[in-house]
Coordinates of C-alpha atoms in Angstrom, one line a residue:
Chain A
M3 CA -19.6 27.8 -1.8
A4 CA -20.9 27.8 1.8
V5 CA -18.4 26.6 4.4
G6 CA -19.7 25.6 7.7
K7 CA -21.4 22.8 9.5
K8 CA -24.7 21.6 8.2
K9 CA -27.2 19.1 9.4
I10 CA -26.6 16.3 6.9
S11 CA -26.5 12.7 8.1
A12 CA -24.1 10.0 7.0
P13 CA -24.6 8.8 3.4
A14 CA -26.8 5.9 2.8
Y15 CA -25.0 2.7 2.2
V16 CA -26.1 -0.5 0.5
K17 CA -26.6 -3.4 2.9
G18 CA -24.5 -6.5 2.3
H19 CA -23.8 -9.3 4.8
G20 CA -20.7 -11.2 5.9
I21 CA -20.7 -15.0 5.6
E22 CA -18.6 -17.5 7.6
A23 CA -16.2 -20.2 6.4
E24 CA -18.6 -22.8 7.8
D25 CA -21.4 -21.4 5.5
I26 CA -19.2 -22.4 2.5
K27 CA -18.1 -25.7 4.0
E28 CA -21.7 -26.7 4.8
G29 CA -22.9 -25.7 1.3
K30 CA -25.2 -23.0 2.6
V31 CA -23.7 -20.6 0.0
T32 CA -23.9 -21.4 -3.7
H33 CA -20.3 -21.5 -5.0
V34 CA -17.9 -23.4 -7.2
E35 CA -14.4 -24.5 -6.5
D36 CA -11.6 -24.1 -9.0
H37 CA -7.8 -24.6 -9.0
T38 CA -5.7 -22.9 -11.5
D39 CA -2.9 -25.1 -12.8
I40 CA -0.2 -23.1 -14.5
R41 CA 3.6 -23.7 -14.3
Y42 CA 6.2 -21.0 -14.9
Q43 CA 9.8 -21.1 -15.9
F44 CA 11.4 -17.8 -15.1
T45 CA 14.5 -16.7 -16.9
A46 CA 17.1 -15.5 -14.5
G47 CA 18.5 -13.0 -17.0
Q48 CA 22.1 -11.9 -17.7
A49 CA 23.0 -10.3 -14.4
I50 CA 21.2 -12.6 -12.0
S51 CA 22.5 -15.7 -13.9
K52 CA 26.0 -14.6 -13.2
F53 CA 25.1 -13.8 -9.6
L54 CA 23.6 -17.3 -9.1
N55 CA 26.6 -19.0 -10.7
G56 CA 28.7 -17.0 -8.3
L57 CA 26.7 -18.3 -5.4
K58 CA 27.4 -21.8 -6.6
E59 CA 31.1 -21.1 -6.2
G60 CA 30.6 -19.5 -2.8
K61 CA 31.0 -15.9 -4.1
I62 CA 28.7 -12.9 -3.9
L63 CA 29.1 -10.8 -7.1
A64 CA 28.0 -7.3 -7.6
T65 CA 28.1 -4.7 -10.4
K66 CA 29.5 -1.2 -10.5
C67 CA 28.4 2.0 -12.2
N68 CA 31.3 4.3 -12.7
K69 CA 29.1 7.3 -13.1
C70 CA 27.3 7.3 -9.7
R71 CA 30.0 5.1 -8.2
R72 CA 27.5 2.6 -6.8
V73 CA 28.4 -1.0 -6.2
M74 CA 25.1 -2.8 -6.5
V75 CA 23.8 -6.0 -5.1
P76 CA 21.7 -7.8 -6.3
P77 CA 23.6 -7.0 -9.5
R78 CA 21.9 -5.6 -12.6
M79 CA 23.1 -5.1 -16.2
F80 CA 22.2 -1.4 -16.1
C81 CA 22.2 1.3 -13.5
E82 CA 18.6 2.3 -13.0
L83 CA 19.5 5.8 -11.7
C84 CA 22.0 6.8 -14.4
Y85 CA 20.2 4.7 -16.9
R86 CA 23.3 3.4 -18.6
P87 CA 25.1 0.0 -18.8
I88 CA 27.1 -1.1 -15.7
D89 CA 30.9 -0.9 -16.1
E90 CA 32.3 -3.9 -14.2
W91 CA 31.8 -6.8 -11.9
V92 CA 33.2 -7.0 -8.4
E93 CA 33.4 -9.8 -5.8
L94 CA 32.1 -8.8 -2.3
E95 CA 32.7 -10.3 1.1
D96 CA 30.3 -12.9 2.5
T97 CA 29.8 -10.7 5.6
G98 CA 27.3 -7.9 6.2
T99 CA 25.2 -5.9 8.6
V100 CA 21.6 -6.4 9.7
E101 CA 19.7 -3.3 8.6
T102 CA 16.4 -4.5 9.9
F103 CA 14.8 -7.9 10.9
S104 CA 11.6 -9.6 11.8
I105 CA 10.7 -12.7 13.8
S106 CA 8.1 -14.4 11.6
Y107 CA 5.4 -16.7 13.1
I108 CA 3.6 -17.3 9.8
D109 CA 4.3 -19.2 6.5
P110 CA 3.5 -17.9 3.0
D111 CA -0.1 -18.9 3.4
A112 CA -0.4 -17.1 6.8
R113 CA -0.5 -20.5 8.6
P114 CA 1.3 -20.6 12.0
L115 CA 4.9 -21.9 11.9
D116 CA 6.0 -24.4 14.6
E117 CA 9.2 -22.5 15.1
P118 CA 9.5 -18.8 14.4
E119 CA 12.1 -17.8 11.8
I120 CA 14.3 -14.7 11.7
V121 CA 14.3 -12.8 8.5
A122 CA 16.4 -9.8 7.8
V123 CA 17.6 -7.2 5.2
I124 CA 21.4 -7.6 5.3
S125 CA 23.6 -5.0 3.6
I126 CA 26.7 -6.7 2.2
D127 CA 30.2 -5.6 3.0
G128 CA 32.0 -4.2 -0.1
A129 CA 28.8 -2.9 -1.7
S130 CA 27.6 0.7 -1.4
P131 CA 25.8 1.6 1.9
K132 CA 22.3 0.1 2.4
M133 CA 22.8 -2.3 -0.5
G134 CA 20.9 -5.1 1.2
I135 CA 19.4 -8.5 0.3
L136 CA 16.6 -10.3 1.9
H137 CA 17.6 -13.5 3.8
K138 CA 17.4 -15.5 7.0
L139 CA 19.4 -15.5 10.2
G140 CA 20.4 -18.6 12.1
E141 CA 22.5 -19.8 15.1
I142 CA 21.1 -17.0 17.2
E143 CA 18.1 -16.6 19.6
P144 CA 15.4 -14.2 18.4
D145 CA 15.9 -12.0 21.5
S146 CA 19.6 -11.5 20.7
V147 CA 19.2 -10.0 17.2
Y148 CA 19.8 -6.3 16.9
I149 CA 20.0 -3.7 14.1
G150 CA 23.7 -3.1 13.2
M151 CA 24.7 -6.7 14.1
K152 CA 27.6 -8.0 12.0
V153 CA 26.8 -11.4 10.3
K154 CA 28.5 -13.9 8.0
A155 CA 27.0 -16.2 5.4
V156 CA 26.7 -19.9 6.2
W157 CA 27.0 -21.8 2.9
K158 CA 25.7 -25.1 1.8
P159 CA 28.4 -27.7 1.1
P160 CA 29.8 -27.0 -2.4
E161 CA 28.5 -30.3 -3.8
E162 CA 24.9 -29.4 -2.7
R163 CA 24.8 -25.9 -4.2
E164 CA 22.4 -25.5 -7.1
G165 CA 22.9 -21.8 -8.1
M166 CA 20.0 -20.5 -5.9
I167 CA 19.7 -17.8 -3.3
T168 CA 19.3 -20.7 -0.9
D169 CA 22.9 -21.8 -1.5
I170 CA 23.4 -19.5 1.5
L171 CA 21.5 -21.4 4.2
Y172 CA 21.4 -18.4 6.5
W173 CA 23.6 -15.7 8.1
K174 CA 25.1 -16.2 11.5
P175 CA 26.5 -13.6 13.9
I176 CA 30.2 -12.9 13.8
E177 CA 31.5 -13.5 17.3
G178 CA 33.4 -10.9 19.2
Chain B
M109 CA 19.1 18.6 -24.0
F110 CA 16.1 20.6 -24.9
E111 CA 15.0 23.7 -23.2
R112 CA 12.2 23.2 -20.7
V113 CA 9.3 25.5 -20.7
R114 CA 8.3 26.2 -17.1
G115 CA 4.8 27.1 -16.0
L116 CA 2.8 24.9 -18.3
K117 CA 3.4 21.7 -16.3
F118 CA 0.1 21.7 -14.5
H119 CA -1.9 23.6 -17.1
K120 CA -5.3 22.0 -17.2
K121 CA -8.3 22.4 -19.4
Q122 CA -10.9 22.4 -16.7
D123 CA -11.4 22.0 -12.9
V124 CA -12.7 18.7 -11.6
A125 CA -15.3 18.3 -8.8
I126 CA -16.5 15.3 -6.9
V127 CA -20.3 15.3 -6.5
G128 CA -21.2 11.8 -5.2
A129 CA -19.7 8.7 -3.6
G130 CA -20.8 5.2 -2.6
I131 CA -19.5 2.4 -0.5
T132 CA -20.6 -1.1 0.3
L133 CA -20.0 -2.9 3.6
F134 CA -16.5 -4.1 4.0
R135 CA -16.5 -7.7 5.1
R136 CA -14.2 -10.8 5.0
R137 CA -16.6 -12.8 2.9
M138 CA -19.7 -11.7 1.1
N139 CA -22.2 -13.7 -0.9
E140 CA -22.1 -11.1 -3.7
T141 CA -19.8 -11.3 -6.7
G142 CA -17.4 -8.4 -7.4
K143 CA -19.8 -7.3 -10.1
E144 CA -22.7 -7.2 -7.7
L145 CA -20.7 -5.2 -5.1
S146 CA -19.6 -2.8 -7.8
Y147 CA -23.2 -2.3 -8.9
Y148 CA -24.2 -1.4 -5.3
A149 CA -21.5 1.2 -4.9
V150 CA -22.1 2.7 -8.3
K151 CA -25.9 3.0 -7.7
Q152 CA -25.3 4.7 -4.4
A153 CA -22.9 7.2 -5.9
L154 CA -25.2 8.0 -8.8
E155 CA -28.1 8.5 -6.3
E156 CA -26.0 10.9 -4.2
A157 CA -25.0 12.9 -7.3
G158 CA -28.6 12.8 -8.7
L159 CA -27.5 11.1 -12.0
E160 CA -28.4 8.1 -14.1
I161 CA -25.9 5.7 -15.6
Q162 CA -26.8 7.2 -19.0
D163 CA -25.3 10.5 -17.8
I164 CA -21.8 8.9 -17.4
D165 CA -19.3 9.6 -20.2
M166 CA -16.4 7.4 -19.1
V167 CA -15.7 4.8 -16.5
V168 CA -12.4 4.1 -14.6
M169 CA -12.2 0.8 -12.8
G170 CA -9.6 0.2 -10.1
S171 CA -8.9 -3.3 -8.8
A172 CA -5.7 -4.8 -7.6
P173 CA -4.1 -8.3 -8.2
D174 CA -5.9 -10.7 -10.5
A175 CA -4.7 -13.5 -8.3
F176 CA -7.2 -12.7 -5.6
D177 CA -10.1 -13.5 -7.8
G178 CA -8.5 -16.2 -9.9
I179 CA -9.9 -14.3 -12.9
H180 CA -7.2 -12.9 -15.2
M181 CA -8.0 -9.5 -16.8
K182 CA -10.7 -8.9 -14.3
G183 CA -11.3 -5.4 -15.6
E184 CA -13.3 -7.0 -18.4
Y185 CA -15.0 -9.4 -16.1
L186 CA -16.2 -6.6 -13.8
L187 CA -17.3 -4.4 -16.7
D188 CA -21.0 -4.7 -16.5
G189 CA -21.3 -4.3 -12.7
A190 CA -19.0 -1.3 -13.0
G191 CA -21.4 0.5 -15.4
G192 CA -18.8 0.3 -18.2
S193 CA -20.9 -1.4 -20.9
N194 CA -20.9 0.5 -24.2
R195 CA -18.8 3.5 -23.1
P196 CA -15.1 4.3 -22.8
Y197 CA -13.8 2.1 -20.0
M198 CA -10.4 1.4 -18.5
R199 CA -8.8 -0.4 -15.6
V200 CA -5.9 1.0 -13.6
F201 CA -4.0 -0.9 -10.9
V202 CA -0.9 -0.2 -8.8
G203 CA -1.6 -2.6 -6.0
G204 CA -2.7 -0.9 -2.8
G205 CA -2.0 2.5 -4.4
T206 CA -5.0 1.9 -6.7
G207 CA -7.5 3.3 -4.2
V208 CA -6.2 6.8 -4.9
F209 CA -4.7 6.1 -8.4
A210 CA -8.2 5.2 -9.9
P211 CA -9.6 8.7 -9.0
I212 CA -6.4 10.2 -10.3
A213 CA -7.1 8.5 -13.6
G214 CA -10.7 9.9 -13.4
Y215 CA -9.2 13.3 -12.9
W216 CA -7.2 13.0 -16.1
H217 CA -10.4 12.2 -18.0
V218 CA -12.3 15.2 -16.8
A219 CA -9.4 17.7 -16.5
S220 CA -8.4 17.0 -20.1
G221 CA -11.9 17.7 -21.2
L222 CA -12.3 14.2 -22.7
A223 CA -15.2 13.6 -20.3
D224 CA -17.5 15.9 -18.4
V225 CA -18.9 13.1 -16.2
C226 CA -16.6 10.3 -15.1
L227 CA -17.5 7.4 -12.9
V228 CA -14.7 5.9 -10.8
I229 CA -15.3 2.5 -9.3
T230 CA -13.0 0.4 -7.2
E231 CA -13.6 -3.2 -6.2
E232 CA -11.8 -6.0 -4.4
K233 CA -12.9 -9.5 -3.4
M234 CA -10.1 -11.0 -1.4
S235 CA -12.0 -13.9 0.1
S236 CA -12.1 -16.1 -3.1
S237 CA -8.5 -17.3 -2.7
H238 CA -7.7 -20.1 -0.3
P239 CA -6.3 -20.9 2.1
H240 CA -5.8 -17.2 2.6
P241 CA -5.5 -14.0 0.5
Q242 CA -1.8 -14.0 1.6
S243 CA -1.3 -17.0 -0.7
A244 CA -1.9 -14.7 -3.7
F245 CA 0.7 -12.3 -2.4
K246 CA 3.4 -15.1 -2.9
Y247 CA 3.4 -14.1 -6.5
I248 CA 4.4 -10.5 -6.2
W249 CA 7.9 -11.4 -4.9
D250 CA 10.9 -11.7 -7.2
P251 CA 10.7 -15.3 -8.4
I252 CA 14.4 -16.0 -8.2
L253 CA 15.9 -13.9 -5.4
D254 CA 13.0 -13.8 -2.9
R255 CA 10.5 -16.5 -3.5
P256 CA 12.8 -19.5 -2.6
L257 CA 13.0 -18.1 0.9
N258 CA 9.2 -18.7 1.3
P259 CA 8.3 -15.1 2.2
N260 CA 5.1 -13.8 3.6
L261 CA 4.0 -10.3 2.6
I262 CA 3.9 -9.3 6.3
W263 CA 7.7 -9.7 6.3
I264 CA 8.4 -6.5 4.4
F265 CA 6.0 -4.5 6.6
A266 CA 7.7 -5.9 9.7
L267 CA 11.1 -5.1 8.3
E268 CA 10.1 -1.6 7.5
M269 CA 8.3 -1.0 10.8
R270 CA 11.4 -2.2 12.7
R271 CA 13.6 0.1 10.7
Y272 CA 11.2 3.1 11.3
M273 CA 11.2 2.4 15.1
H274 CA 14.9 2.0 15.2
E275 CA 15.8 5.2 13.2
N276 CA 13.3 7.4 15.1
N277 CA 13.5 5.7 18.5
I278 CA 9.8 4.9 18.6
K279 CA 8.2 2.3 21.0
H280 CA 5.6 -0.1 19.9
E281 CA 3.2 1.5 22.5
D282 CA 3.3 4.7 20.5
I283 CA 2.5 2.9 17.2
A284 CA -0.3 0.9 18.8
L285 CA -2.1 4.2 19.6
V286 CA -2.9 4.5 15.9
S287 CA -4.7 1.2 15.9
V288 CA -6.6 2.2 19.0
K289 CA -7.7 5.5 17.5
N290 CA -8.7 4.2 14.1
K291 CA -10.6 1.1 15.3
G292 CA -12.4 3.5 17.7
N293 CA -13.2 6.0 14.9
A294 CA -14.6 3.1 12.8
L295 CA -17.4 2.6 15.4
D296 CA -19.2 5.4 13.7
H297 CA -18.7 4.0 10.2
P298 CA -21.8 2.1 8.9
A299 CA -19.6 0.0 6.6
A300 CA -17.0 -1.0 9.2
Q301 CA -15.7 -4.6 9.5
V302 CA -13.4 -4.5 12.6
A303 CA -14.6 -1.4 14.6
E304 CA -13.9 -1.9 18.3
K305 CA -12.8 -0.2 21.4
I306 CA -9.4 -1.6 22.3
T307 CA -6.4 -0.6 24.3
V308 CA -2.7 -0.3 23.7
E309 CA -2.3 -3.5 25.9
D310 CA -4.7 -5.4 23.6
V311 CA -2.4 -4.6 20.6
L312 CA 0.8 -5.5 22.4
N313 CA -0.7 -8.7 23.7
S314 CA -2.3 -9.8 20.4
E315 CA -1.0 -12.8 18.4
P316 CA 2.5 -12.3 16.9
M317 CA 2.5 -12.5 13.1
A318 CA 6.0 -11.3 12.1
L319 CA 7.4 -9.3 15.0
P320 CA 7.2 -6.4 15.6
V321 CA 3.9 -6.8 13.7
R322 CA 1.1 -8.3 15.8
R323 CA -2.5 -9.2 14.8
L324 CA -4.0 -5.9 16.0
D325 CA -1.3 -3.8 14.1
V326 CA -2.8 -5.1 10.9
S327 CA -6.0 -4.3 8.9
P328 CA -8.1 -7.3 7.9
P329 CA -8.5 -8.8 4.4
S330 CA -11.9 -7.6 3.1
D331 CA -14.4 -7.7 0.2
G332 CA -16.0 -4.5 -0.9
A333 CA -16.5 -1.8 -3.5
S334 CA -16.7 2.0 -3.6
A335 CA -17.5 4.6 -6.3
L336 CA -17.0 8.3 -7.0
I337 CA -18.6 10.6 -9.5
M338 CA -16.1 13.2 -10.9
V339 CA -17.5 16.1 -13.1
A340 CA -16.6 19.3 -14.9
P341 CA -17.4 22.6 -13.2
H342 CA -20.5 23.4 -15.3
I343 CA -22.0 20.1 -14.4
A344 CA -21.0 20.4 -10.7
R345 CA -22.8 23.7 -10.4
Q346 CA -26.0 22.2 -11.8
L347 CA -25.9 19.2 -9.5
T348 CA -25.0 20.6 -6.1
D349 CA -24.2 23.7 -4.0
E350 CA -21.4 21.8 -2.2
P351 CA -19.0 20.3 -4.8
V352 CA -15.6 19.2 -3.5
W353 CA -12.8 20.1 -5.9
V354 CA -9.6 18.2 -6.8
D355 CA -6.8 20.7 -6.1
G356 CA -3.8 18.4 -6.8
V357 CA -2.8 14.9 -7.8
G358 CA 0.5 13.2 -7.6
W359 CA 2.1 9.8 -7.8
S360 CA 5.6 8.3 -7.7
L361 CA 7.3 4.9 -7.6
D362 CA 10.5 4.1 -5.7
T363 CA 13.0 1.5 -6.9
T364 CA 12.0 -2.2 -7.4
W365 CA 15.2 -3.1 -5.5
W366 CA 13.4 -2.5 -2.2
T367 CA 16.2 -4.1 -0.1
N368 CA 18.6 -1.5 -1.5
R369 CA 17.0 1.5 0.2
D370 CA 16.7 2.7 3.8
L371 CA 13.2 1.7 4.9
Y372 CA 12.6 4.3 7.5
F373 CA 11.1 7.0 5.3
P374 CA 8.6 6.6 2.5
R375 CA 10.2 8.5 -0.4
Y376 CA 7.5 7.4 -2.8
V377 CA 5.0 9.4 -0.8
A378 CA 7.2 12.4 -0.4
E379 CA 7.7 12.6 -4.2
A380 CA 4.0 12.1 -4.9
A381 CA 3.1 14.7 -2.3
R382 CA 5.5 17.2 -3.8
M383 CA 3.8 16.9 -7.1
A384 CA 0.3 17.2 -5.6
Y385 CA 1.1 20.1 -3.3
K386 CA 2.8 22.0 -6.1
M387 CA -0.3 21.7 -8.2
A388 CA -2.6 22.6 -5.2
H389 CA -0.3 25.6 -4.3
I390 CA 0.3 24.2 -0.8
T391 CA 3.7 25.2 0.7
D392 CA 3.2 24.3 4.3
P393 CA 1.0 21.1 4.5
R394 CA 1.1 21.0 8.3
K395 CA -0.7 24.5 8.4
E396 CA -2.8 24.3 5.3
I397 CA -4.2 20.8 5.6
D398 CA -7.3 20.5 7.8
V399 CA -8.0 16.8 7.6
A400 CA -6.0 13.8 6.3
E401 CA -6.7 10.3 5.2
P402 CA -3.3 8.6 4.8
Y403 CA -3.1 4.9 4.0
D404 CA -3.1 2.8 7.1
P405 CA -3.1 -0.9 6.4
F406 CA -0.7 -1.1 9.3
D407 CA -0.6 1.2 12.3
Y408 CA 3.0 2.3 11.8
K409 CA 2.1 3.0 8.1
E410 CA -0.2 5.9 9.1
L411 CA 2.7 7.5 11.0
H412 CA 5.1 6.7 8.2
H413 CA 2.8 8.3 5.6
M414 CA 2.0 11.4 7.7
E415 CA 5.8 12.0 7.7
G416 CA 6.0 11.4 3.9
L417 CA 3.1 13.8 3.4
G418 CA 4.8 16.5 5.3
L419 CA 2.1 16.5 8.0
A420 CA 4.8 15.8 10.6
K421 CA 8.5 16.0 10.8
K422 CA 10.5 12.7 10.7
G423 CA 9.8 10.8 13.9
E424 CA 7.2 13.4 15.0
A425 CA 4.0 11.6 13.9
P426 CA 3.8 9.3 17.0
I427 CA 4.1 12.4 19.3
L428 CA 1.2 14.1 17.5
T429 CA -0.8 10.9 17.9
R430 CA 0.0 10.6 21.6
E431 CA -1.0 14.3 22.2
G432 CA -4.4 13.8 20.5
V433 CA -3.6 16.1 17.6
T434 CA -4.7 13.4 15.1
A435 CA -8.0 12.5 16.9
R436 CA -11.3 13.3 15.3
D437 CA -11.7 16.4 17.5
G438 CA -7.9 17.2 17.3
D439 CA -6.1 20.0 15.5
L440 CA -5.2 17.7 12.6
P441 CA -7.8 14.8 12.3
V442 CA -6.1 11.8 10.7
C443 CA -8.2 8.9 9.4
P444 CA -11.5 10.1 11.0
S445 CA -13.2 7.4 8.9
G446 CA -11.6 4.7 11.0
G447 CA -9.3 3.9 8.1
L448 CA -8.3 0.5 6.9
L449 CA -7.5 -0.6 10.4
G450 CA -11.1 -0.1 11.5
V451 CA -13.3 -0.1 8.5
G452 CA -11.4 -2.8 6.6
N453 CA -8.9 -3.3 3.7
P454 CA -10.4 -4.4 0.4
I455 CA -7.3 -3.2 -1.3
A456 CA -8.4 -1.0 -4.2
A457 CA -11.9 -0.4 -2.7
T458 CA -10.3 1.5 0.1
M459 CA -11.0 4.5 -2.1
G460 CA -14.2 4.5 0.0
V461 CA -12.4 5.4 3.2
K462 CA -9.8 7.6 1.6
V463 CA -10.9 9.8 -1.3
A464 CA -14.7 9.2 -0.7
E465 CA -14.3 9.9 3.1
L466 CA -12.4 13.1 2.4
Y467 CA -15.2 14.1 0.0
W468 CA -17.8 13.5 2.7
Q469 CA -15.8 15.4 5.3
L470 CA -15.3 18.4 3.0
A471 CA -19.0 18.4 1.9
Y472 CA -20.0 18.1 5.6
R473 CA -21.8 14.9 4.9
A474 CA -19.8 12.6 7.1
G475 CA -22.5 12.4 9.8
K476 CA -21.2 11.0 13.1
R477 CA -17.7 10.9 11.6
Q478 CA -17.7 14.6 10.8
V479 CA -14.5 16.2 12.3
A480 CA -15.0 18.8 15.0
K481 CA -13.1 21.6 13.3
E482 CA -14.1 23.6 10.2
V483 CA -12.5 22.1 7.1
T484 CA -11.6 23.5 3.7
T485 CA -8.6 21.4 2.5
G486 CA -7.7 17.7 2.9
V487 CA -5.1 15.3 1.7
T488 CA -5.4 11.6 1.1
Q489 CA -2.9 9.0 0.0
A490 CA -2.5 5.3 -0.8
W491 CA 0.4 3.0 -1.1
G492 CA 1.1 -0.3 -2.8
D493 CA 2.8 -2.5 -5.4
L494 CA 6.0 -4.0 -3.8
M495 CA 6.1 -1.3 -1.2
Q496 CA 7.0 1.4 -3.7
V497 CA 4.1 3.4 -5.1
G498 CA 2.7 6.5 -3.5
T499 CA -0.5 8.1 -4.8
V500 CA -1.7 11.4 -3.4
M501 CA -4.8 13.6 -3.9
V502 CA -5.6 17.0 -2.4
L503 CA -9.2 18.0 -2.2
S504 CA -10.9 21.3 -1.1
N505 CA -14.4 22.7 -0.8
K506 CA -13.4 26.3 -1.7
R507 CA -13.1 27.9 -5.2

């Protein structure tokens, strides 16, 4: 096998061409339009059902593995590292720490939002270190958020809770 | 507990060589179907290898989420364009990791001796879904815990980038240099979608998407296809004087509970690299690797992945970039192709700027993109699923 520079040019490539959105709108490109119409009903499962029912009562529930001593949130029925059933359920605080955050200017379809929203991974007090959940921050200016900030859950009024992650409206900074 | 027999772990029946590659233009929208794009890439790879489709024993197709195309089980749909009719054919997909996972599957076929000539074809057509390919990404989130918060996929990258910057004390300016480098490198790539000469200021002033991620930190959605021909040694020797050999492969997945891990270091890549390096007998990647094509859909991701691949210590990748070490004429060229940031990001089809690019570099066939230094060994890697899969391949031109 010879090693060294040789005079060989870039490989040939097959020509294609880009087309613009207007080309499709104006019918210059042959195409069909289709909309899939499927609905799904997801089961929450054993662990997350209990977690969601906890949220309805204003509690954050976690599970514990007595082998690796982890307190896990979101809770699961088995410890994926030890690969054995969890041992018990524990209730956590509704406070935590911002591990990382982002100021989002786009919605799920990549369309611009009128007002940016702050999203964060928040590790929950009482769980093992770095046991975070994805959620939103509120009652704070985007410029004031920092990693390590202590935050507290702001709950929906009890009568409006429906057993969803959105039963927590957002997390606000703990003053002082 | 049984007794483990050491030493047979990476026993393989035969070596595997790459003898041809093909790539289409990467573009936001193309008039061609995924089948037609696949056909172009395959034809080009066959031509470079000097083979006909009748010479192919088995075909591996790589394509990522079905939701992009609105065609479920699209492996079957793409079959004919992929050259898979009437021969053993399979589809593999691990999201963005597919670009390197598909050739890893091709490697299994040849190394095991099941096939002597294997065609690997990767395709992605992201422009079919409206209003935006991002809409399809809604369906990779946990339906109960994440989706009610209306997430956009960019969020997780932004969260990871922020954590990486925080943990290693890195400024956005240092990360933007990657985008500047790769988009500049792509000016020499004939298939490139967003090659341009930009500055760090351009990146920092571009439209905010999910801060710290801005428009020019991100690779574009693309359509495209790429192909590779992988063969047994006795075939390779007949076809070419310059085969490029697969020295090692590795893959690994980190936990699905992505919010439960520290996001500053890509453990999935480190684990996958450990497997590939062990197989390739590489103990000091920084010294033994001549050229690298890590996965760069975001500028911080190239740095993140360099560190996962052991090409830089934790927090050191931005320094190497600033000092020009990773430039095409540097000591360790990284993404000389222009990468996803410059050439484009048709998810699985990025095999064309990762494994195929490394093949062209090691065969000294990369033309204007050929790196300045002499090269014998290179590493390439891809990443995907819900931020958790690492796929790594080590290639070399010596035997």
